[in-house]
Structures are given as C-alpha cells and as structure tokens.
Coordinates of C-alpha atoms in Angstrom, one line a residue:
Chain A
X1 CA 109.7 42.2 139.1
X2 CA 107.1 39.7 138.2
X3 CA 106.6 40.7 134.7
X4 CA 109.9 39.6 133.3
X5 CA 110.1 39.5 129.7
X6 CA 110.2 35.9 128.6
X7 CA 111.7 36.4 125.2
X8 CA 114.5 38.7 127.0
X9 CA 115.1 35.9 129.6
X10 CA 115.6 33.3 126.9
X11 CA 117.8 35.3 125.0
X12 CA 120.0 36.5 128.0
X13 CA 121.6 33.3 128.3
X14 CA 123.3 32.9 125.0
X15 CA 124.0 36.5 124.8
X16 CA 125.6 36.4 128.4
X17 CA 128.1 33.9 127.2
X18 CA 128.9 35.7 123.8
X19 CA 129.1 39.1 125.6
X20 CA 131.6 37.6 128.1
X21 CA 133.6 35.9 125.6
X22 CA 134.1 38.9 123.4
X23 CA 135.1 40.9 126.3
X24 CA 137.8 38.4 127.2
X25 CA 138.6 38.7 123.3
X26 CA 138.8 42.3 123.6
X27 CA 141.0 42.1 126.7
X28 CA 143.6 39.8 125.1
X29 CA 143.5 41.7 121.8
X30 CA 144.4 44.8 123.7
X31 CA 148.1 43.5 124.1
X32 CA 149.1 44.9 120.8
X33 CA 145.8 46.3 119.1
X34 CA 142.9 48.5 120.3
X35 CA 141.3 46.8 123.3
X36 CA 142.3 46.2 126.8
X37 CA 141.2 45.8 130.4
X38 CA 139.2 48.8 130.6
X39 CA 136.9 48.5 127.3
X40 CA 136.7 44.5 128.0
X41 CA 135.8 45.1 131.4
X42 CA 133.0 47.7 130.6
X43 CA 131.6 44.9 128.0
X44 CA 131.3 42.5 130.9
X45 CA 129.4 45.0 132.9
X46 CA 126.9 45.1 130.2
X47 CA 126.6 41.3 130.0
X48 CA 126.0 41.4 133.9
X49 CA 123.5 44.4 133.6
X50 CA 121.7 42.1 130.8
X51 CA 121.3 39.4 133.4
X52 CA 119.9 41.7 136.0
X53 CA 117.5 43.2 133.7
X54 CA 116.4 39.7 132.6
X55 CA 116.8 37.5 136.0
X56 CA 116.8 40.1 138.5
X57 CA 120.1 41.6 140.3
X58 CA 120.2 38.9 143.1
X59 CA 121.0 36.3 140.2
X60 CA 123.2 38.5 138.2
X61 CA 125.3 39.3 141.6
X62 CA 125.8 35.7 142.0
X63 CA 127.0 35.1 138.6
X64 CA 129.8 37.6 139.1
X65 CA 133.3 36.0 140.0
X66 CA 133.1 34.9 143.5
X67 CA 129.5 35.7 143.6
X68 CA 129.9 39.3 144.7
X69 CA 130.7 42.9 143.1
X70 CA 133.6 43.7 145.6
X71 CA 135.6 40.6 145.5
X72 CA 136.6 40.9 141.6
X73 CA 137.1 44.8 142.4
X74 CA 139.4 44.0 145.3
X75 CA 141.5 41.4 143.5
X76 CA 141.6 43.3 140.2
X77 CA 143.0 46.3 142.2
X78 CA 145.5 44.0 143.9
X79 CA 146.5 42.2 140.5
X80 CA 147.3 45.6 138.9
X81 CA 149.1 46.7 141.7
X82 CA 151.3 43.7 141.8
X83 CA 152.0 43.6 138.2
X84 CA 154.1 46.8 138.8
X85 CA 156.5 45.1 141.3
X86 CA 158.6 42.9 138.9
X87 CA 160.3 46.0 137.3
X88 CA 160.6 47.7 140.9
X89 CA 162.4 44.3 142.2
X90 CA 165.2 44.8 138.9
X91 CA 165.8 48.4 140.3
X92 CA 163.8 50.1 137.9
X93 CA 160.7 52.5 137.9
X94 CA 157.4 51.1 138.9
X95 CA 155.5 49.6 136.3
X96 CA 158.1 48.7 133.9
X97 CA 156.8 45.8 132.5
X98 CA 158.4 42.5 131.6
X99 CA 157.5 40.2 128.7
X100 CA 158.3 36.6 128.0
X101 CA 157.7 34.3 125.0
X102 CA 157.2 30.8 125.7
X103 CA 157.4 28.4 122.6
X104 CA 155.6 25.0 123.0
X105 CA 155.7 22.6 119.9
X106 CA 154.1 24.7 117.4
X107 CA 152.6 27.6 119.5
X108 CA 154.0 30.9 120.5
X109 CA 152.5 31.7 124.0
X110 CA 153.2 35.4 125.1
X111 CA 153.1 36.4 128.6
X112 CA 153.7 39.7 130.3
X113 CA 153.2 41.7 133.5
X114 CA 151.1 44.2 131.2
X115 CA 148.6 41.5 130.6
X116 CA 148.4 40.9 134.5
X117 CA 147.8 44.7 134.6
X118 CA 145.0 44.3 132.0
X119 CA 143.5 41.6 134.0
X120 CA 143.5 43.6 137.1
X121 CA 141.8 46.6 135.2
X122 CA 139.3 43.9 133.8
X123 CA 138.4 42.8 137.1
X124 CA 138.3 46.0 138.8
X125 CA 136.3 47.7 136.4
X126 CA 133.6 44.6 136.0
X127 CA 133.5 44.3 139.9
X128 CA 133.1 48.3 140.8
X129 CA 130.7 49.0 137.6
X130 CA 128.6 46.1 138.0
X131 CA 128.3 46.7 141.8
X132 CA 126.9 50.3 140.9
X133 CA 124.7 49.3 138.1
X134 CA 123.1 46.5 140.2
X135 CA 122.6 48.7 143.2
X136 CA 120.8 51.1 141.0
X137 CA 118.9 48.3 139.3
X138 CA 117.7 47.0 142.8
X139 CA 116.4 50.6 143.6
X140 CA 114.2 50.0 140.6
X141 CA 113.0 46.7 141.7
X142 CA 112.1 47.8 145.1
X143 CA 110.0 50.5 143.6
X144 CA 108.0 48.1 141.3
X145 CA 107.4 45.7 144.2
X146 CA 105.9 48.4 145.9
X147 CA 108.0 50.4 148.6
X148 CA 111.2 49.0 150.2
X149 CA 112.0 45.5 150.3
Chain B
X1 CA 165.5 55.2 145.2
X2 CA 162.7 56.2 143.1
X3 CA 160.4 53.5 144.0
X4 CA 159.6 55.4 147.4
X5 CA 158.1 58.4 145.4
X6 CA 155.3 56.1 144.0
X7 CA 154.3 55.2 147.8
X8 CA 152.0 58.3 148.6
X9 CA 149.8 56.9 146.2
X10 CA 150.4 53.1 145.9
X11 CA 150.1 52.5 149.6
X12 CA 147.0 53.9 150.3
X13 CA 145.5 52.0 147.1
X14 CA 146.6 48.9 148.3
X15 CA 145.5 49.5 151.8
X16 CA 142.0 50.2 150.3
X17 CA 142.1 47.0 148.6
X18 CA 143.3 45.0 151.5
X19 CA 140.7 46.5 154.1
X20 CA 137.9 45.7 151.5
X21 CA 138.9 42.2 151.5
X22 CA 138.6 42.0 155.0
X23 CA 135.4 44.1 155.4
X24 CA 133.4 41.3 157.0
X25 CA 135.8 41.3 160.0
X26 CA 135.6 44.7 161.7
X27 CA 138.8 44.2 164.2
X28 CA 141.1 42.7 161.6
X29 CA 139.9 45.5 159.2
X30 CA 140.6 48.2 161.9
X31 CA 143.9 46.5 162.9
X32 CA 144.9 46.5 159.0
X33 CA 144.0 50.1 158.5
X34 CA 146.0 51.1 161.4
X35 CA 149.2 49.1 160.2
X36 CA 148.9 50.5 156.5
X37 CA 148.4 54.3 157.9
X38 CA 151.5 54.0 159.9
X39 CA 153.3 52.3 156.9
X40 CA 152.4 55.1 155.0
X41 CA 153.5 57.6 157.6
X42 CA 156.9 55.8 157.5
X43 CA 157.4 56.0 153.9
X44 CA 156.4 59.9 154.2
X45 CA 159.0 60.3 156.8
X46 CA 161.6 58.1 154.5
X47 CA 160.6 60.7 151.5
X48 CA 161.0 63.9 153.7
X49 CA 164.6 62.5 154.6
X50 CA 165.5 62.3 151.0
X51 CA 164.2 65.7 149.9
X52 CA 165.5 67.3 153.1
X53 CA 168.9 67.0 151.8
X54 CA 168.0 68.8 148.7
X55 CA 167.2 65.8 146.2
X56 CA 164.2 66.0 144.2
X57 CA 162.8 62.3 143.9
X58 CA 161.4 61.8 140.5
X59 CA 159.9 58.3 139.1
X60 CA 158.5 58.0 135.4
X61 CA 156.3 55.1 135.5
X62 CA 157.0 52.3 133.2
X63 CA 160.4 53.8 132.5
X64 CA 158.9 55.9 129.6
X65 CA 161.1 58.8 128.6
X66 CA 160.1 62.6 129.9
X67 CA 157.9 64.2 128.9
X68 CA 155.8 61.4 127.7
X69 CA 155.8 59.4 130.9
X70 CA 153.5 60.1 134.0
X71 CA 155.8 61.1 136.6
X72 CA 155.7 61.6 140.4
X73 CA 157.8 64.3 141.3
X74 CA 158.5 64.7 144.9
X75 CA 160.1 68.2 146.0
X76 CA 160.3 69.7 149.4
X77 CA 156.9 71.2 149.0
X78 CA 155.2 67.7 148.0
X79 CA 157.1 65.7 150.7
X80 CA 156.1 68.0 153.6
X81 CA 152.1 67.9 152.5
X82 CA 152.4 64.1 151.9
X83 CA 153.7 63.7 155.5
X84 CA 151.0 65.8 156.9
X85 CA 148.5 63.6 154.7
X86 CA 149.8 60.6 156.4
X87 CA 149.8 61.9 159.6
X88 CA 146.0 62.8 159.4
X89 CA 145.4 59.3 158.0
X90 CA 146.9 57.9 161.3
X91 CA 145.0 60.3 163.3
X92 CA 141.6 59.5 161.7
X93 CA 142.1 55.8 161.9
X94 CA 143.1 55.9 165.6
X95 CA 140.3 58.1 166.2
X96 CA 138.1 55.8 164.7
X97 CA 138.8 53.2 167.3
X98 CA 137.0 55.7 170.3
X99 CA 133.1 56.3 170.6
X100 CA 133.3 59.8 170.0
X101 CA 130.9 60.4 167.2
X102 CA 132.1 57.8 164.9
X103 CA 129.0 56.8 163.6
X104 CA 127.9 53.3 162.5
X105 CA 130.8 51.6 161.3
X106 CA 130.0 50.9 157.5
X107 CA 132.3 48.4 156.2
X108 CA 133.5 50.5 153.0
X109 CA 134.2 53.3 155.4
X110 CA 137.9 52.6 156.0
X111 CA 138.4 51.6 152.0
X112 CA 136.9 55.1 151.0
X113 CA 139.0 56.6 153.7
X114 CA 142.2 55.2 152.1
X115 CA 140.6 56.3 148.9
X116 CA 140.8 60.0 150.0
X117 CA 144.3 59.6 151.2
X118 CA 145.3 57.9 147.8
X119 CA 143.6 60.7 146.0
X120 CA 145.5 63.4 148.0
X121 CA 148.7 61.7 148.1
X122 CA 148.7 61.2 144.3
X123 CA 147.7 64.9 143.7
X124 CA 150.4 65.9 146.2
X125 CA 153.1 64.3 144.1
X126 CA 152.2 64.0 140.5
X127 CA 154.2 66.0 138.0
X128 CA 151.7 65.8 135.2
X129 CA 148.4 68.2 134.6
X130 CA 145.9 65.2 133.5
X131 CA 147.3 63.1 136.4
X132 CA 146.3 65.9 138.8
X133 CA 142.9 65.9 137.8
X134 CA 142.8 62.0 138.0
X135 CA 143.8 62.4 141.6
X136 CA 141.3 65.0 142.4
X137 CA 138.4 62.8 140.8
X138 CA 139.8 59.8 142.9
X139 CA 139.4 62.1 145.7
X140 CA 136.0 63.7 145.0
X141 CA 134.5 60.3 144.3
X142 CA 135.7 58.8 147.8
X143 CA 134.7 61.7 149.6
X144 CA 131.3 61.5 148.1
X145 CA 131.1 57.8 149.1
X146 CA 131.9 58.8 152.6
X147 CA 129.0 61.8 152.5
X148 CA 126.5 59.2 151.3
X149 CA 127.7 56.1 153.0
X150 CA 125.5 56.6 156.0
X151 CA 122.4 57.2 153.7
X152 CA 120.6 59.2 156.2
X153 CA 118.3 62.0 154.7
X154 CA 120.5 64.8 155.7
X155 CA 123.8 63.1 154.5
X156 CA 122.0 62.3 151.0
X157 CA 121.4 66.2 150.9
X158 CA 124.8 67.0 151.7
X159 CA 126.1 64.6 149.1
X160 CA 124.0 66.0 146.4
X161 CA 125.1 69.6 147.2
X162 CA 128.7 68.5 147.4
X163 CA 128.2 66.5 144.1
X164 CA 126.6 69.3 142.2
X165 CA 129.1 71.9 143.0
X166 CA 132.1 69.7 143.0
X167 CA 131.1 68.3 139.5
X168 CA 131.0 72.0 138.2
X169 CA 134.5 72.4 139.5
X170 CA 135.6 69.2 138.0
X171 CA 134.1 69.9 134.7
X172 CA 135.9 73.5 134.7
X173 CA 139.2 71.6 135.5
X174 CA 138.8 69.3 132.6
X175 CA 138.0 72.1 130.2
X176 CA 141.2 74.1 131.5
X177 CA 143.3 70.9 131.3
X178 CA 142.1 70.6 127.9
X179 CA 142.8 74.2 127.0
X180 CA 146.3 73.8 128.3
X181 CA 147.1 71.0 126.4
X182 CA 145.4 72.5 123.6
X183 CA 147.6 75.5 123.4
X184 CA 151.0 74.0 124.6
X185 CA 150.9 70.4 123.4
X186 CA 152.0 69.4 127.0
X187 CA 150.7 68.0 130.2
X188 CA 154.0 67.2 132.0
X189 CA 154.9 70.2 134.3
X190 CA 158.4 70.7 133.1
X191 CA 157.6 70.6 129.6
X192 CA 154.7 73.1 130.2
X193 CA 156.9 75.3 132.0
X194 CA 159.3 75.5 129.1
X195 CA 156.2 75.8 126.6
X196 CA 154.3 78.5 128.3
X197 CA 156.3 81.4 127.2
X198 CA 155.6 80.8 123.5
X199 CA 151.6 81.2 123.9
X200 CA 149.9 84.3 122.9
X201 CA 149.3 86.5 125.9
X202 CA 145.7 86.9 125.7
X203 CA 144.9 83.1 125.1
X204 CA 147.2 82.4 128.0
X205 CA 145.4 84.7 130.4
X206 CA 142.0 82.9 129.5
X207 CA 143.5 79.6 129.7
X208 CA 145.2 80.3 133.0
X209 CA 141.9 82.0 134.4
X210 CA 139.7 78.9 133.7
X211 CA 142.4 76.9 135.6
X212 CA 142.3 79.1 138.6
X213 CA 138.7 79.2 138.8
X214 CA 138.6 75.3 138.7
X215 CA 140.9 75.2 141.5
X216 CA 139.4 78.1 143.6
X217 CA 136.1 75.7 143.6
X218 CA 137.9 73.1 144.9
X219 CA 139.9 75.1 147.5
X220 CA 136.3 76.5 148.7
X221 CA 137.1 80.1 148.2
X222 CA 134.8 83.0 147.9
X223 CA 132.3 83.2 146.3
X224 CA 132.1 79.5 145.2
X225 CA 132.4 77.9 148.7
X226 CA 128.7 77.0 149.4
X227 CA 129.4 73.1 148.9
X228 CA 131.9 73.3 152.1
X229 CA 129.6 74.3 155.1
X230 CA 126.6 72.6 153.4
X231 CA 128.2 69.0 153.3
X232 CA 130.8 68.8 156.1
X233 CA 128.5 68.8 159.0
X234 CA 127.0 65.4 158.3
X235 CA 130.2 63.2 158.6
X236 CA 131.3 61.1 161.1
X237 CA 133.9 63.1 163.3
X238 CA 137.2 61.6 162.3
X239 CA 136.3 61.3 158.8
X240 CA 135.3 65.0 159.2
X241 CA 138.5 65.9 160.7
X242 CA 140.5 64.2 157.7
X243 CA 138.2 65.5 154.9
X244 CA 138.1 69.2 156.6
X245 CA 141.9 69.0 157.0
X246 CA 142.9 67.7 153.7
X247 CA 140.4 68.2 150.8
X248 CA 140.5 72.1 150.5
X249 CA 144.3 71.9 150.8
X250 CA 144.8 70.0 147.7
X251 CA 143.0 72.8 145.8
X252 CA 145.3 75.3 147.5
X253 CA 148.3 73.1 146.7
X254 CA 147.3 72.7 142.8
X255 CA 146.9 76.6 142.8
X256 CA 150.4 77.0 144.5
X257 CA 152.0 74.5 142.1
X258 CA 150.3 76.0 138.9
X259 CA 150.4 79.8 139.6
X260 CA 153.4 79.8 141.7
X261 CA 155.5 77.3 140.2
X262 CA 155.0 75.7 136.7
X263 CA 153.3 78.8 134.9
X264 CA 155.3 81.4 137.2
X265 CA 155.5 84.0 136.5
X266 CA 151.6 84.1 135.6
X267 CA 150.1 87.4 134.1
X268 CA 150.1 89.7 136.9
X269 CA 146.3 90.6 137.0
X270 CA 145.9 87.0 137.9
X271 CA 147.5 87.2 141.4
X272 CA 145.8 90.4 141.9
X273 CA 142.5 89.2 141.5
X274 CA 143.6 86.2 143.7
X275 CA 144.4 88.8 146.6
X276 CA 141.0 90.3 146.5
X277 CA 139.3 86.5 146.3
X278 CA 141.6 86.0 149.3
X279 CA 140.5 88.8 151.2
X280 CA 136.8 88.2 150.6
X281 CA 137.1 84.5 151.2
X282 CA 138.7 85.4 154.8
X283 CA 136.0 87.9 155.5
X284 CA 132.7 85.9 154.5
X285 CA 133.9 82.9 155.9
X286 CA 134.3 84.4 159.3
X287 CA 131.2 86.2 158.8
X288 CA 129.2 82.9 158.2
X289 CA 130.7 81.5 161.4
X290 CA 129.6 84.1 163.7
X291 CA 125.8 83.4 163.2
X292 CA 126.0 79.6 163.7
X293 CA 125.7 77.8 167.0
X294 CA 126.7 74.2 166.0
X295 CA 130.2 73.5 166.9
X296 CA 130.7 71.8 163.3
X297 CA 129.1 74.6 161.1
X298 CA 131.3 77.1 163.1
X299 CA 134.4 75.4 162.3
X300 CA 133.5 74.4 158.8
X301 CA 133.3 78.0 158.2
X302 CA 136.3 78.9 159.7
X303 CA 138.0 76.6 157.2
X304 CA 136.9 78.9 154.3
X305 CA 138.2 81.9 156.2
X306 CA 141.5 80.3 156.8
X307 CA 141.7 79.3 153.0
X308 CA 141.7 82.8 152.4
X309 CA 144.7 83.7 154.5
X310 CA 146.4 80.7 152.9
X311 CA 145.5 81.9 149.3
X312 CA 146.8 85.4 150.1
X313 CA 150.2 84.0 150.3
X314 CA 150.1 82.7 146.7
X315 CA 148.7 86.0 145.6
X316 CA 151.8 87.7 147.1
X317 CA 153.6 85.8 144.5
X318 CA 157.2 86.0 146.0
X319 CA 159.4 83.4 147.7
X320 CA 158.4 84.8 151.2
X321 CA 154.6 84.6 150.2
X322 CA 154.8 81.0 149.2
X323 CA 156.9 80.2 152.2
X324 CA 154.1 81.6 154.4
X325 CA 151.2 79.7 152.5
X326 CA 153.1 76.4 152.9
X327 CA 153.8 77.0 156.6
X328 CA 150.3 78.4 156.9
X329 CA 148.9 75.1 155.3
X330 CA 151.0 72.7 157.5
X331 CA 149.9 74.4 160.6
X332 CA 146.4 75.0 159.8
X333 CA 145.7 71.0 158.9
X334 CA 146.9 70.1 162.2
X335 CA 145.0 73.0 163.9
X336 CA 141.7 72.3 162.0
X337 CA 141.7 68.6 162.1
X338 CA 142.3 68.6 166.1
X339 CA 139.3 71.5 166.7
X340 CA 136.9 68.9 164.7
X341 CA 138.3 66.0 167.0
X342 CA 137.9 68.0 170.2
X343 CA 134.4 69.1 169.1
X344 CA 133.5 65.4 168.7
X345 CA 134.7 64.6 172.4
X346 CA 132.8 67.6 173.5
X347 CA 129.8 65.8 171.7
X348 CA 130.4 62.6 173.7
X349 CA 130.8 64.0 177.0
X350 CA 127.7 66.7 176.9
X351 CA 125.7 65.0 174.1
X352 CA 125.1 67.6 171.5
X353 CA 127.0 69.8 169.2
X354 CA 124.7 72.9 169.7
X355 CA 126.3 75.2 172.0
X356 CA 123.2 76.5 173.5
X357 CA 122.4 72.8 175.1
X358 CA 125.8 72.2 176.4
X359 CA 128.0 73.5 178.9
X360 CA 129.8 73.1 182.2
X361 CA 132.9 71.2 180.9
X362 CA 135.3 73.8 182.8
X363 CA 134.0 72.2 186.2
X364 CA 134.1 68.6 185.0
X365 CA 137.0 68.4 183.1
X366 CA 139.2 71.3 183.7
X367 CA 142.2 70.2 181.7
X368 CA 140.3 69.7 178.6
X369 CA 140.2 73.8 178.7
X370 CA 143.9 73.6 178.0
X371 CA 143.5 70.9 175.4
X372 CA 140.8 73.1 173.5
X373 CA 142.8 76.4 173.6
X374 CA 145.9 75.2 172.3
X375 CA 144.6 74.6 168.7
X376 CA 141.7 77.3 169.2
X377 CA 143.9 80.2 170.0
X378 CA 146.5 78.9 167.5
X379 CA 143.8 79.3 164.9
X380 CA 143.4 83.0 166.0
X381 CA 147.2 83.4 166.1
X382 CA 147.9 84.2 169.5
X383 CA 151.5 84.3 170.2
X384 CA 153.5 82.1 170.7
X385 CA 151.2 79.4 169.0
X386 CA 151.9 78.2 165.6
X387 CA 149.4 80.2 163.9
X388 CA 150.9 83.5 165.3
X389 CA 154.1 82.5 163.0
X390 CA 152.0 81.7 160.3
X391 CA 150.2 85.0 160.2
X392 CA 153.3 86.8 161.1
X393 CA 155.2 85.4 157.9
X394 CA 152.3 86.3 155.7
X395 CA 151.6 89.8 157.2
X396 CA 155.2 90.5 156.8
X397 CA 155.3 90.0 153.3
X398 CA 151.9 91.7 152.8
X399 CA 153.2 94.8 154.4
X400 CA 156.5 94.7 152.8
X401 CA 154.6 94.6 149.4
X402 CA 152.2 97.7 150.7
X403 CA 149.1 95.6 150.5
X404 CA 147.5 97.8 153.5
X405 CA 143.8 96.8 152.7
X406 CA 144.6 92.9 152.7
X407 CA 146.6 93.1 155.7
X408 CA 144.0 95.2 157.6
X409 CA 141.2 92.5 156.7
X410 CA 143.4 89.7 157.9
X411 CA 143.9 91.4 161.2
X412 CA 140.2 92.3 161.5
X413 CA 139.3 88.8 160.5
X414 CA 141.8 87.4 163.4
X415 CA 139.7 89.2 165.9
X416 CA 136.6 87.7 164.6
X417 CA 138.1 84.4 164.9
X418 CA 138.7 85.0 168.4
X419 CA 135.1 85.8 168.6
X420 CA 134.2 82.5 167.2
X421 CA 136.8 80.4 169.5
X422 CA 135.7 82.2 172.5
X423 CA 131.8 81.4 171.9
X424 CA 132.8 77.8 172.0
X425 CA 134.9 78.2 175.2
X426 CA 132.3 80.3 176.9
X427 CA 129.4 78.2 175.9
X428 CA 130.8 74.7 176.2
X429 CA 133.2 75.2 179.1
X430 CA 132.4 78.2 181.1
X431 CA 128.6 78.5 181.3
X432 CA 126.6 75.9 183.4
X433 CA 125.2 73.0 181.6
X434 CA 121.5 74.0 181.0
X435 CA 120.1 70.8 182.4
X436 CA 121.0 71.2 185.9
X437 CA 120.9 67.3 186.3
X438 CA 123.8 67.0 183.7
X439 CA 126.8 64.5 184.7
X440 CA 129.2 63.5 181.8
X441 CA 128.7 60.0 180.9
X442 CA 130.6 57.3 182.8
X443 CA 130.8 54.6 180.1
X444 CA 132.9 56.4 177.5
X445 CA 135.7 54.7 175.5
X446 CA 137.6 57.8 174.8
X447 CA 141.3 56.7 175.2
X448 CA 142.2 56.8 171.3
X449 CA 140.8 60.2 171.2
X450 CA 142.5 61.7 173.9
X451 CA 145.8 59.9 172.5
X452 CA 145.1 61.7 168.9
X453 CA 144.2 64.9 170.3
X454 CA 147.0 65.5 172.8
X455 CA 149.3 64.0 170.2
X456 CA 148.2 66.6 167.4
X457 CA 148.4 69.6 170.2
X458 CA 151.8 68.1 170.7
X459 CA 152.6 68.8 167.1
X460 CA 150.9 72.3 167.3
X461 CA 153.3 73.0 170.4
X462 CA 156.2 71.9 168.9
X463 CA 156.0 74.0 165.9
X464 CA 154.9 76.9 168.4
X465 CA 158.0 76.7 170.4
X466 CA 160.5 75.5 167.7
X467 CA 159.2 77.3 164.4
X468 CA 162.7 77.8 163.3
X469 CA 163.1 74.2 162.0
X470 CA 159.6 74.2 159.9
X471 CA 160.6 77.8 158.6
X472 CA 164.1 77.1 157.4
X473 CA 162.2 74.0 155.5
X474 CA 159.4 75.9 154.1
X475 CA 161.9 78.9 152.8
X476 CA 163.9 76.2 151.1
X477 CA 160.7 74.7 149.6
X478 CA 159.5 77.9 148.5
X479 CA 162.8 78.8 147.1
X480 CA 162.8 76.1 144.5
X481 CA 159.3 76.8 143.3
X482 CA 159.1 78.5 140.1
X483 CA 162.7 77.4 139.0
X484 CA 161.9 74.8 136.0

C-alpha cells in the first residue's frame, strides 16, 4: 500500500500503546469483575489490526510477541492447559484453581492459577485471531499492489 | 482416577500446541505427533479398562457442583468411541510417514489433525449439551483448515461447500441448544433428562426435531449429505481416512446420546421419521456411488449409505438397536478408513484414482487383493467378516420389530454395495492396465502404509472371528443408555 494515510500512521503509535494497556487492564480486572482473557485478547487483536492498516501487515506481525502470530497462540494454549494441572496434583478435578495472597510491606499481591489461565487465553486469542486478520489484510495488500506478490 | 477422563480432549489439544511449536522441523514434528497419538491411545485403553469394569468415570471441571459444572462423563459407549478415535489418530499419523498420496506437508497439517482428534474426543466424552456444540465447532474449524490448507482451487471449492452446508448445521444446532435451554433451564445431560418430562409435549417435539435435523446434517444423512462427497475427495489420503472415519460418526453419536439416552424416550414420531431417513440415506448413498469412477468418490458415497444403516439402529429405539448401532459404528470406522488408505496405496502403485485408467494389480501385487477384500467384503457384509455381524444384529432387531420395508432396503443396498466393491476389484486388480508398458514404480516408500493397512485389516479380522467380546461390550453399553 503506497497510499498510507499519514494521520492514521502518526496516530497509530500512541493508540497502539493505549489499546494494549487497556487490554491488559481488562485482562487483570477480569479476576473479580467483568473482563478477562478473551475480551482482553480481542482488544489486543484490534491494536494489531490498527497497526496492520496503518503500517502494513509485516510490521504488525513483527510487533506481536516473539514476532509471529503462531507463537503467542501456542504458548497461550500451553499456559492455559498447564494452569489446570496444580489442582490435578492435589487429587482434585482438572482446572480446580488455586489462589495465593502475597503481602508486601503495604501492598497485597493476589496470585492464582486462574490468572495464568486467563493470560493463556489472552495470548491464544491474540495470536490466533491476529494471525487470521493479518492474513486477510495481506490479501488486500496484494490486490492493491496489482497481483500476488 | 477422574483425571483420565479429561485426556480425550486435553492430550490432543496439548499435542496440537506442541507440534505447532516445532513446525519448522518436520522430522521432529512427525516424531512428536507419533508419540502424542500413541499416548492418546494409551489413555483411551486405560479409560476403557476402567469403564469395562462397570464404572462410569466422571470429572466436573474446576470442582464445581453438578449441574453447574461442565462435566466429562465417560461410560462404555464413550470409552469405546474414544478408543477408536485414538486408533485412527495413530493410523493417520503413521500413514503420513509413507509417500502414498500424503500431499505436500504443510507445517500446520499435524496441529489441525490433532484439533480434529480433540474435537471428536471432547464430543464423545462431554456431559453437557452446549459443550457438545463447542467440540463440534472445534472439529468443524480444524477440518475446514485441513480442507483449505492446500489452497488448490478444487480444495477451496470443496472448503466452501463444506463450510456453507456445515455452518447451516451449526446454526441449527446452536438454535436447538438455545431452545432446549430455554424450555428446560438446563444443559447438563443428567439434569436435562430429569427436566424433560415436565415440558409441554408439542413444544418438546419441536425442540427435539430441530436438534435431530442439526445432528443429521452433521452425520451426512439424506437429504442433507451433499457437503460430504463434494469435499472429501480433495484431501490427502491419511487425513481423508481420519475425517471419513470420524466426522459423520460424531453426528451419529450425538443423535444416539440425545435421542437414545438423554431424551429417551423421545416422541415416537421422531424415531419413525429417523427410520425412513435412514432407509433413504442407505439407498441414495449407494446409488450415488454406482455412478462414479473415482475410488475416493465411490467410497465417500458409501460412507453416506453406511450412515443410513447406523441411523437405523437408533431409529429402532431399543437396547438391541443401540447395541447394533454401536457395533456397526466401531466396525465401520476401521473398515472405511482402511479402504481409503488402500485406495491411496493403489494410487501410488498405479498412478490414478480413476478406475478407468488403472488395472493390472492382481498380476503384480497378488497378496494386495486379499488386503483389499477384507475391508471391502466386510463393508458389504459377507460372513464371517465384521460387517456381517453388524448387519445381523441390526436386521435381527428390525425384523423382530416387524420393520419389513427397512429390512428389505438394507438387504438391497448390501447387494449394491457388493457391486461397487467388485467394481473397484475388477477394474483396479483384475483387468489389465490400459497402458501396456505400465510397471509399478520401484522407488515407493510404502512400509508405514502397509503397516497401517495390515494392522487395520487385523482389527477387522479380530472382530470377525471373535465378535463375542465386542458384542458383550456393546450390549452392556447399550443397556446403560437411557437409564439416567
């Protein structure tokens, strides 16, 4: 795409960061309030699509974790699968979750296997759907450049 | 131990992630895939050993109380189907190591294949109607990926037909699941079985009809089978064998689980309609096969016709009928997958799937004749092969219930099936090769293919010669259906 929109290209940089931060906020908020890995992952995908439209799909792909769409999907799936194992080790059902509260001087840090599961979902959704979206955008780019590249 | 019950879905899912991670190294990927499919087979055998003793293995995810939790419930029916799924997984992955029509190896082929296994495994063991829909979706999306992955024009054409017709089925299924939830307030199978009698009969009939039609689309039954022969023949052979063996059977299983178990007894008119649908499916499937010359298309139409037989068992709505359905399903998955794999070997040796362009195998590969005849005659139902026992169980019950027309259709279709199988035998083996100079290629790499096909033929022979073990098992399995 030669005819990139300058305003979009300039705005995309701060927006990309804001959307990703918001998606992380939604991911973490999902612990006790509406939100979570799936919806957070979808927001991250929208950030990737924005970058793909503004700067091209190759650049957008390079900005994904580990520089490719498949890796976050794989790691996410494995993380989500592993998060169910601790419950299993204690002789309970798969995906029975564990939670711990770590107390620092004045801050309480809540950790749990649910969070691990949610991060897994987040990465899997981001990787898989961003992969699809970028592949579709790439088809568009080829057509605009006149035939398959 | 309940953890084992999660294996049919979790093992293939984890395998899919692992073989994706090593996708740039084909040999390692193949080795990992082999190890994972053997591990799945091991889990399936362990599960079978547990349920064969009469125990139903239940796991409620996250330790939530029933009926809120998503449950996996493994009874005898589910365990047997999981085992056959795992066996097909091993067969397909091993066959991929040969050079008989395996296609160009795409790095995402194996991950998608494990996705199909996860979808089928999850669907067989889930104890929740919405979860069943989800596993159907997992399977649909992965099968679609396998169809589209080669990106040839005919494959994309096939993918589109598959997608369009299956999405219709999926939408119907989603509507049906929503309707069931709407009228009962439950999705868990056990809770549904308890809530069903309280629903107004007319409303209940409408909801179940919707559910039945959705599953019939997935099973490839008359008149909504067009997606199956339109798409299957474009796949690489081992993938085709796996999909041909499993996909329609998941639809059948869902029908058996709902009409035969959870919602049993459903309104009688549903079983009556199902019986006529089954008869029509048998007949139209076999007639479609008679017209074709491509081995894969012939075999694809025979899937449809055999689906008819299996549906007939559900339509008979008795313990003996369900036992026949289960016996038939298990025998048929092995036989059908084997026929597709043998067709791929024929393709490798003679260079075509088109029966008009090949021949001469009887002279050059005489013992291969036997290998083909075991599954081919079993599909027809010649005694003492496994198909004979399956048909005997089915028709005994049909005659016992006085269903003369269905029985006659089933017998006529058997004869027509024999015609198709003999067509393959006469054309590919008996007749001389049309090219007088033809010699089978010397540089083939068929050892894994022979191992798989001979192994599957061995399973068929085992069922044929010793049907009692399987018979006792399926009767015990059928006896527990409907007892919620």
